[in-house]
CSV table of C-alpha atoms in Angstrom, one decimal:
chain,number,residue,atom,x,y,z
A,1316,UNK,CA,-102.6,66.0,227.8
A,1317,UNK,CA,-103.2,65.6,224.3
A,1318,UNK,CA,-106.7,64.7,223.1
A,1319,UNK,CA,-107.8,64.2,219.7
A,1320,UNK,CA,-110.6,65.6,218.1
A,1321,UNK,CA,-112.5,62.2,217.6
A,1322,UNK,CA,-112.3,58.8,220.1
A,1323,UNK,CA,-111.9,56.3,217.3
A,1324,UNK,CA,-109.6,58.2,214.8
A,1325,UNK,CA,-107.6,61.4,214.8
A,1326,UNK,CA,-107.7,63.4,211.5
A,1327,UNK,CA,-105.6,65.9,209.6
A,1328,UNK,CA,-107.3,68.7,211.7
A,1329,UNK,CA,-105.9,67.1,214.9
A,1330,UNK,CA,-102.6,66.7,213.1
A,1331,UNK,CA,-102.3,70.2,212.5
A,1332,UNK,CA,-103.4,71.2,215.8
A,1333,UNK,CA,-100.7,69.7,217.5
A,1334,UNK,CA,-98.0,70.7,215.0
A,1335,UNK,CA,-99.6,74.1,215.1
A,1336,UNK,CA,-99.9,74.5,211.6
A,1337,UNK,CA,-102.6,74.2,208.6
A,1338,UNK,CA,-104.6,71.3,207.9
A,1339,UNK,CA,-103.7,72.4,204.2
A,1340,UNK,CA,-99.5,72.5,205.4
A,1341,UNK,CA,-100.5,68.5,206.6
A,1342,UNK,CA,-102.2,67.5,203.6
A,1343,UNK,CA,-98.5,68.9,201.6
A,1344,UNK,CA,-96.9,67.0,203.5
A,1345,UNK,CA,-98.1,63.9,204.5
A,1346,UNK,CA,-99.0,63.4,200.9
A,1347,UNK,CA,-95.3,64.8,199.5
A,1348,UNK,CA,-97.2,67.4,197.7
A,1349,UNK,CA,-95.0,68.5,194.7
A,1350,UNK,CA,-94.4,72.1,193.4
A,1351,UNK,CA,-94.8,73.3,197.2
A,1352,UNK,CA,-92.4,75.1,199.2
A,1353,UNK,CA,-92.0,73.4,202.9
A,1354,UNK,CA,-89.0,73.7,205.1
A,1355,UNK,CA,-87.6,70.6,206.6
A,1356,UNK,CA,-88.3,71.6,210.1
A,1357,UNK,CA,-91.9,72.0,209.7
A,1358,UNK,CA,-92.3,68.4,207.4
A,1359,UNK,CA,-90.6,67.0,210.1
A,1360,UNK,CA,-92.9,68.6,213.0
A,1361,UNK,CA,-95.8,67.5,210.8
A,1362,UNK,CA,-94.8,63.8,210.7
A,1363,UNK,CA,-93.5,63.7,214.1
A,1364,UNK,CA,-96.8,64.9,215.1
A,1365,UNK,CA,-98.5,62.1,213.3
A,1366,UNK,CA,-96.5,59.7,214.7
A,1367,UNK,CA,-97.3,60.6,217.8
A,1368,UNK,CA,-100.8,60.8,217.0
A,1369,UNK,CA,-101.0,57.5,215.1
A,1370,UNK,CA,-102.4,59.2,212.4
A,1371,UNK,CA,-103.2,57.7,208.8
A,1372,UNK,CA,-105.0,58.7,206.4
A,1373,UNK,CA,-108.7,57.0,205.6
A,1374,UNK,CA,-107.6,55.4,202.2
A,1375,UNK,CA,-110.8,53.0,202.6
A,1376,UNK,CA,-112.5,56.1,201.9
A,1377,UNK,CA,-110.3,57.7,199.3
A,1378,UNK,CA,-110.5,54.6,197.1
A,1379,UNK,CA,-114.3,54.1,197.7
A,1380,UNK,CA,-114.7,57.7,195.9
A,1381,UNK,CA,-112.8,56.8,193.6
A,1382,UNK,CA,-114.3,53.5,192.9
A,1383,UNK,CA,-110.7,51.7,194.3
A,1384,UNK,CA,-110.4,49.0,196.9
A,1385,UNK,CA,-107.6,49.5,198.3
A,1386,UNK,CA,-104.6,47.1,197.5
A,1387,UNK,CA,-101.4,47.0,196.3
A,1388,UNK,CA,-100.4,44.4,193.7
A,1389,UNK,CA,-97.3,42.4,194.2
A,1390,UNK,CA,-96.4,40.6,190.8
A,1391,UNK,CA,-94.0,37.1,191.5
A,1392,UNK,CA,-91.7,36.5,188.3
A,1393,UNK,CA,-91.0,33.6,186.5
A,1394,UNK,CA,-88.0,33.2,187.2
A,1395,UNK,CA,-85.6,31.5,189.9
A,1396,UNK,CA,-85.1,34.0,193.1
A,1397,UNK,CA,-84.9,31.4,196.0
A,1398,UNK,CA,-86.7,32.3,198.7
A,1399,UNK,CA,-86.7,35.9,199.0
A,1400,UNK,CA,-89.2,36.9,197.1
A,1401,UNK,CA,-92.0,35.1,199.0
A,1402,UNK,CA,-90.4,35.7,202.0
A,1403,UNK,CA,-90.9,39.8,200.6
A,1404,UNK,CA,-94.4,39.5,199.9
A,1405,UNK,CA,-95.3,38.0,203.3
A,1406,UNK,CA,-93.7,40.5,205.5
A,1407,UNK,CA,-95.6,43.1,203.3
A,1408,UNK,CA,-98.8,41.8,203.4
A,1409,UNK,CA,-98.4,42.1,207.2
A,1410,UNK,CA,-96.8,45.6,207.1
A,1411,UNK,CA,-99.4,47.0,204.9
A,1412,UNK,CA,-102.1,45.1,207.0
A,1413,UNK,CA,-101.2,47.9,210.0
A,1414,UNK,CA,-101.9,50.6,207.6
A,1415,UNK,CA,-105.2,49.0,206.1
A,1416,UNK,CA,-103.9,48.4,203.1
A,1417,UNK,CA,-104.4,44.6,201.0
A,1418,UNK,CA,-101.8,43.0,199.6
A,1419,UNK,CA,-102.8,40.7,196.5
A,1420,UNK,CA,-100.1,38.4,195.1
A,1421,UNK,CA,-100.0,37.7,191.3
A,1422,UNK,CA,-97.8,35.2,189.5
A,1423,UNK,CA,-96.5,36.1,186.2
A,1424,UNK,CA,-97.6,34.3,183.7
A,1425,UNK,CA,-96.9,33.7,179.5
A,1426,UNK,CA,-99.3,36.8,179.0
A,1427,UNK,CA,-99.7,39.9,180.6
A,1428,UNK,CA,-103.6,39.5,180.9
A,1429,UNK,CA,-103.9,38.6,184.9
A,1430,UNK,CA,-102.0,42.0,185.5
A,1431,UNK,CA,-104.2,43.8,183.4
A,1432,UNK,CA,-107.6,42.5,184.5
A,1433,UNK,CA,-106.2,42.6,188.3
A,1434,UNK,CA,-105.8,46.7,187.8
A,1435,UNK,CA,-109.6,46.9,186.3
A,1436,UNK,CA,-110.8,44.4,189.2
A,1437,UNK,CA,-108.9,46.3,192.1
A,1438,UNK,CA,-107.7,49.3,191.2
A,1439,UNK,CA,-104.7,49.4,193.0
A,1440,UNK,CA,-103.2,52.4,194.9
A,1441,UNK,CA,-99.2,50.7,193.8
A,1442,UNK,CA,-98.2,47.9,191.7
A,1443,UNK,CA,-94.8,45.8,193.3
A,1444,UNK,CA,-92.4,43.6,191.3
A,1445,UNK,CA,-88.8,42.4,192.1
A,1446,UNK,CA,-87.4,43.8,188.1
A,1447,UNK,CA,-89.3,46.3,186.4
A,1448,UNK,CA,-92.7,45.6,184.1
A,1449,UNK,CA,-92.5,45.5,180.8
A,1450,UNK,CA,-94.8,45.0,177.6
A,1451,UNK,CA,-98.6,45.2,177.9
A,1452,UNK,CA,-98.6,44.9,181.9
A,1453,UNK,CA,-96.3,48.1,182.3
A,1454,UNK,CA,-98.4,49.7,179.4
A,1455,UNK,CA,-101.7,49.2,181.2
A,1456,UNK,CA,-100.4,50.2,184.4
A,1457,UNK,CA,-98.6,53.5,183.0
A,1458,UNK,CA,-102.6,54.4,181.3
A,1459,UNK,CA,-103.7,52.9,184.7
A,1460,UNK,CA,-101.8,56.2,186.7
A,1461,UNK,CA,-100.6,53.7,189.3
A,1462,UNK,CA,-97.3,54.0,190.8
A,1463,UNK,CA,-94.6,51.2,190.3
A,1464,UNK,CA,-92.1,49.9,192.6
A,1465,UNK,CA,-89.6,47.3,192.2
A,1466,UNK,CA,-85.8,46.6,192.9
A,1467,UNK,CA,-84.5,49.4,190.6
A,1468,UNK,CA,-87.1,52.4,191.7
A,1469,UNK,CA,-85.2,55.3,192.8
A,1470,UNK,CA,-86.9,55.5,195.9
A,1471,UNK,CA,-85.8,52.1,196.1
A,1472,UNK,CA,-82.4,52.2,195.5
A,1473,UNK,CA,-80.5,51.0,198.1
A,1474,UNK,CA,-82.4,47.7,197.1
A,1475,UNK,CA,-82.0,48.0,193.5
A,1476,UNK,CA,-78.3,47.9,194.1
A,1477,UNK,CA,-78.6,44.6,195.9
A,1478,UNK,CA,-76.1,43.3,192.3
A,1479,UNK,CA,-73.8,46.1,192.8
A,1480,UNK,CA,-73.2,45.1,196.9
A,1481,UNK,CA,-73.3,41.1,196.4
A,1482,UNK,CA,-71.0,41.5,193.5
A,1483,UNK,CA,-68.2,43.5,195.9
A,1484,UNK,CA,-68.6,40.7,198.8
A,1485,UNK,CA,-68.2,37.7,196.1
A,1486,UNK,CA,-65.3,39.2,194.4
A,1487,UNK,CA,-63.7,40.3,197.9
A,1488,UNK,CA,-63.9,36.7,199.0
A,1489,UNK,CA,-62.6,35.0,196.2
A,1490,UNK,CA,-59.8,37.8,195.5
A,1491,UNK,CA,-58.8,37.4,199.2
A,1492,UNK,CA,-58.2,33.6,198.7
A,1493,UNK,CA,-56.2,33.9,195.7
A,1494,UNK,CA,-58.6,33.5,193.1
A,1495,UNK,CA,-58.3,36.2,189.4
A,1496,UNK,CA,-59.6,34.1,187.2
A,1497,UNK,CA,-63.1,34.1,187.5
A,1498,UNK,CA,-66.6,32.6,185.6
A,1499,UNK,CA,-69.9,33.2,186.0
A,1500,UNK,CA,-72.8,30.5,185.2
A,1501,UNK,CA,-76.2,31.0,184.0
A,1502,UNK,CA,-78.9,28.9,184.6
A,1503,UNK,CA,-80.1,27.0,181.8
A,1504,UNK,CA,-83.9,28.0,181.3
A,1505,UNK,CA,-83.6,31.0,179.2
A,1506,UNK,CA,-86.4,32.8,181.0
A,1507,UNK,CA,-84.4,32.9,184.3
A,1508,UNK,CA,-81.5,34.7,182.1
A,1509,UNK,CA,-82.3,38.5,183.0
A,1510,UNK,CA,-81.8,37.6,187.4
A,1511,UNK,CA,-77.9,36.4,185.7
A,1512,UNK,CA,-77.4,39.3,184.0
A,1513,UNK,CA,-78.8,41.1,186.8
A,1514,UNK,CA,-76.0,39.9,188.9
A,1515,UNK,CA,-73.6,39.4,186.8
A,1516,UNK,CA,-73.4,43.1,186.3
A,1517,UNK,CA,-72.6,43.5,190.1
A,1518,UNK,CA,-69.8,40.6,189.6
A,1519,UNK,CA,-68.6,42.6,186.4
A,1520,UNK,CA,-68.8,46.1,188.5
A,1521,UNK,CA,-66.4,44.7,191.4
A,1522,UNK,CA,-64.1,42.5,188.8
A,1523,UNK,CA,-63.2,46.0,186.9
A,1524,UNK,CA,-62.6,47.5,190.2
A,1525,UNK,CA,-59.6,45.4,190.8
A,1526,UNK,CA,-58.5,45.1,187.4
A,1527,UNK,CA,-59.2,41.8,187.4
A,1528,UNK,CA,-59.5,39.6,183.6
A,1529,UNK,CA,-62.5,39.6,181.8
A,1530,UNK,CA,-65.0,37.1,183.1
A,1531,UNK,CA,-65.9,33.5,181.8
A,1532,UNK,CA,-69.4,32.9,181.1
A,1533,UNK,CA,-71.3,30.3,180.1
A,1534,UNK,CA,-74.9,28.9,180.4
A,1535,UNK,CA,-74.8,25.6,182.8
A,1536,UNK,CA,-77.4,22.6,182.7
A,1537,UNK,CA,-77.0,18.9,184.0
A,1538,UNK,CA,-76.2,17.6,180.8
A,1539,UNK,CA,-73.2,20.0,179.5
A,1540,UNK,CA,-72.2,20.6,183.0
A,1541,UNK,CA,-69.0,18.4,183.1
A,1542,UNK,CA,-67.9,19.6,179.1
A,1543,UNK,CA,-68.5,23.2,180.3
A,1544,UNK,CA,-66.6,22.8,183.8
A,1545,UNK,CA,-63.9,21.5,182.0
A,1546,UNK,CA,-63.9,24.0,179.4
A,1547,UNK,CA,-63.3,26.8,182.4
A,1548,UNK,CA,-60.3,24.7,183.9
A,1549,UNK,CA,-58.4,24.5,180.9
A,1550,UNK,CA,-58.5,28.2,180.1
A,1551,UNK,CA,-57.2,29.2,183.6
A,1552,UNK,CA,-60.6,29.6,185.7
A,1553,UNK,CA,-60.4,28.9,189.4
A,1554,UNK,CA,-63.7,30.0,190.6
A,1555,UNK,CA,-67.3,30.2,189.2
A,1556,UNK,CA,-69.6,32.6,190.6
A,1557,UNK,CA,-73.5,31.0,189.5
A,1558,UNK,CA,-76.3,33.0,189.3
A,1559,UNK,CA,-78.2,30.7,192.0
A,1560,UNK,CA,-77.5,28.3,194.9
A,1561,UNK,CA,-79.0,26.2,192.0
A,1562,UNK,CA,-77.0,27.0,189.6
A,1563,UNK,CA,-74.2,26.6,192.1
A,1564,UNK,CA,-75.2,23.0,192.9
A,1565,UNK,CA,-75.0,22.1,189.1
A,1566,UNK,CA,-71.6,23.6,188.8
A,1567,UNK,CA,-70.7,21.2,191.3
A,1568,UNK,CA,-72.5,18.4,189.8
A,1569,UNK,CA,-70.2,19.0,186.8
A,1570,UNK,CA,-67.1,19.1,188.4
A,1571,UNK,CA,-68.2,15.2,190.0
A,1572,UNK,CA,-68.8,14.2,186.4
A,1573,UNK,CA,-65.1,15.8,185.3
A,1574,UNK,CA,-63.2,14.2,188.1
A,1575,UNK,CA,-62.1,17.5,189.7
A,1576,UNK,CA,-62.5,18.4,192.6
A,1577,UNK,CA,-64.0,21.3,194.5
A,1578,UNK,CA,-63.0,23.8,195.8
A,1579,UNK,CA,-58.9,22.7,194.9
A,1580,UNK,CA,-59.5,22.7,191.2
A,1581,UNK,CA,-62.5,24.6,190.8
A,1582,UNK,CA,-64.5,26.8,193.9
A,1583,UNK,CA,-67.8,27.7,193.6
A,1584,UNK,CA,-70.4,30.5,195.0
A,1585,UNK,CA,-74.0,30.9,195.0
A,1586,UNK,CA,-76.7,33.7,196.0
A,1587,UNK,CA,-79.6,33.6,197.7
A,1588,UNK,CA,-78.9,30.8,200.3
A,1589,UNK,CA,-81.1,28.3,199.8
A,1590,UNK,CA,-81.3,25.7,202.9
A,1591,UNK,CA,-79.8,22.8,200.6
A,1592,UNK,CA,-76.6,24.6,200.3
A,1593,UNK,CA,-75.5,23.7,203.7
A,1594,UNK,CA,-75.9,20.0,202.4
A,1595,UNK,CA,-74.1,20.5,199.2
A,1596,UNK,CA,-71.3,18.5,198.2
A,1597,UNK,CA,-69.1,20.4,199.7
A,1598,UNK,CA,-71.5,23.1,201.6
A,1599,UNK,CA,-71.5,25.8,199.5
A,1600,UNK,CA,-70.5,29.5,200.0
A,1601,UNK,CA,-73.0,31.8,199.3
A,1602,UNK,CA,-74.8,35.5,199.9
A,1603,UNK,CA,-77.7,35.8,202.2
A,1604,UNK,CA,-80.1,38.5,202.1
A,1605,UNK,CA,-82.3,40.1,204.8
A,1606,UNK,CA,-85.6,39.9,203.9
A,1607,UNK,CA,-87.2,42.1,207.2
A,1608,UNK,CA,-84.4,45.1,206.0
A,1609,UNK,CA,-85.4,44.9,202.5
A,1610,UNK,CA,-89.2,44.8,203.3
A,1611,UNK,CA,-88.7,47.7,205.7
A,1612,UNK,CA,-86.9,49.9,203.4
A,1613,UNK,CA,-89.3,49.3,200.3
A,1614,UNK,CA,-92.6,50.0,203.1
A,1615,UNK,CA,-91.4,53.2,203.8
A,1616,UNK,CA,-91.0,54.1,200.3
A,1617,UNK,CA,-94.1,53.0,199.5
A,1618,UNK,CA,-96.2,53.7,202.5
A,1619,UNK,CA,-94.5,57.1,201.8
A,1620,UNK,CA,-96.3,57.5,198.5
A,1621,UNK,CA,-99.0,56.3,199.8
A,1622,UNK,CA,-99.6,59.2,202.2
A,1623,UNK,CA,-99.1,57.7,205.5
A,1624,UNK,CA,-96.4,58.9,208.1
A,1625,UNK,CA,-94.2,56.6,208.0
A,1626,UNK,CA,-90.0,56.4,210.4
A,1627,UNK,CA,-87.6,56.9,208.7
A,1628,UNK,CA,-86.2,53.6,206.8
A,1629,UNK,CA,-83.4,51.2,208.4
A,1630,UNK,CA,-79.5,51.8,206.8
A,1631,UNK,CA,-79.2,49.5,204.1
A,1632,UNK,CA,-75.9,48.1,205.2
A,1633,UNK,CA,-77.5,44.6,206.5
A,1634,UNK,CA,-78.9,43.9,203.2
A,1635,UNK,CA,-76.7,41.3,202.1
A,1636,UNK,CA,-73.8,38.9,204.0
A,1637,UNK,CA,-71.7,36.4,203.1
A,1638,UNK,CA,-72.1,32.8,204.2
A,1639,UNK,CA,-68.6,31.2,204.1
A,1640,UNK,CA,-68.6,27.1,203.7
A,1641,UNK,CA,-65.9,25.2,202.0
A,1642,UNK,CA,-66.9,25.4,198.0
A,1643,UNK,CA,-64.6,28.1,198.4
């Protein structure tokens, strides 16, 4: 049987021990060294043999050398994402808690200043977001060194195309029930304007695909929400894909306030499934994510990076699936 070199932790030595190769070949691999030549075989006999060793590295002690602590920064925008995006930061809090690793969550703010002063506080080993950083916070991480993930990261990408995948399954519905015509609503606060065109771009994506008309679009808010729903029905629109579930529910506010009716003289589809959308007047169609895929997929990127043997990640085809009610 097996034994480990030490009772309380095994180390690179006993990783290369079992895999029967050098502790140097472990460090390449377990830390994805680049500009070094290893055959697949032998990364994969390294990480099995970690696995089965429970190996990780001692990043406590990596950061203390360094003068780190040892967490990863997950930055919350301002911006209107349902629940998915705390439901994303608690199942990773928890996953990186197995690996020793602290999770701190920020909340962006008017200024970049709390990211900045959070990277000279905790010199974090990764930096999070759901959209890329931009301005002085992705400046200061860049001179920081620190590696960024968010949706669009290439070693995220299966969950940066989250747009391209929701776009197909709203388009699919609504095609498949008779619907060409189709317009997309922002929501009103300008700040919550790049998650539209985020998915608009999906919804654009799939509507090319099928040759379908240019799309309507127009910003939405309670007070224009009747003008603007009416608007859409006289130039030939029969379905309004929103940017939110909120969004969504103002839509059908304004077609109350026209005197149409939905879905017969306007249908309407959401995103993110909030729980008030099965309450909605009608319940409203909408796309549901899985958080525990997404989190999983993004871990192993990241825990990857990281240094730590990590399985490899779930398929990405459970990301996303339509909830059918009778908005549409």
């Amino acid at each position: 049987m097996w034994r480990v070199s030490r009772s309380d932790r095994p180390t690179k030595a006993d990783v290369a021990r079992l895999a029967k190769v050098s502790t140097a070949t472990v460090s390449y691999v377990l830390n994805n060294a680049k500009g070094v030549t290893i055959s697949a075989q032998t990364r994969e006999t390294v990480q099995q043999a970690a696995r089965q060793l429970g190996y990780r590295p001692n990043l406590a002690a990596r950061n203390l050398a360094r003068g780190g602590s040892g967490v990863v920064l997950y930055l919350v925008p301002r911006i209107a994402l349902g629940e998915l995006p705390i439901e994303v930061g608690s199942r990773m809090t928890t996953a990186l808690a197995k690996h020793g690793v602290m999770s701190l969550v920020l909340f962006e703010t008017e200024d970049d200043r709390q990211v900045t002063e959070a990277l000279s506080a905790f010199d974090p080993v990764a930096v999070t977001s759901v959209f890329p950083l931009s301005g002085g916070a992705l400046a200061a991480v860049q001179a920081a060194g620190v590696p960024q993930f968010h949706l669009g990261s290439s070693a995220l990408q299966s969950v940066g195309e989250l747009h391209l995948s929701a776009g197909e399954m709203r388009v699919d519905h609504l095609t498949s029930r008779g619907h060409r015509h189709l317009a997309f609503a922002y929501a009103n606060p300008v700040k919550w304007r790049p998650l539209g065109d985020y998915w608009l771009a999906g919804l654009e994506a799939a509507a090319r695909r099928r040759n379908l008309p240019d799309l309507h679009v127009a910003t939405i808010g309670p007070d224009d929400a009747a003008d603007t729903v009416t608007t859409w029905v006289a130039a030939g629109v029969t379905a309004v894909c929103a940017q939110s579930d909120e969004t969504a529910l103002v839509v059908q506010h304004g077609i109350r306030e026209a005197g149409l009716r939905c879905p017969e003289d306007l249908a309407v589809m959401g995103v993110d499934a909030i729980p008030l959308g099965e309450v909605a007047a009608p319940p409203l169609t909408t796309i549901a994510f899985d958080a525990e895929i997404i989190v999983d997929i993004a871990m192993a990127a990241l825990l990857t990076s990281l240094g730590y043997p990590v399985p490899e990640p779930p398929p990405d085809t459970g990301l996303a699936r339509l909830i059918q009610r009778r908005s549409t």
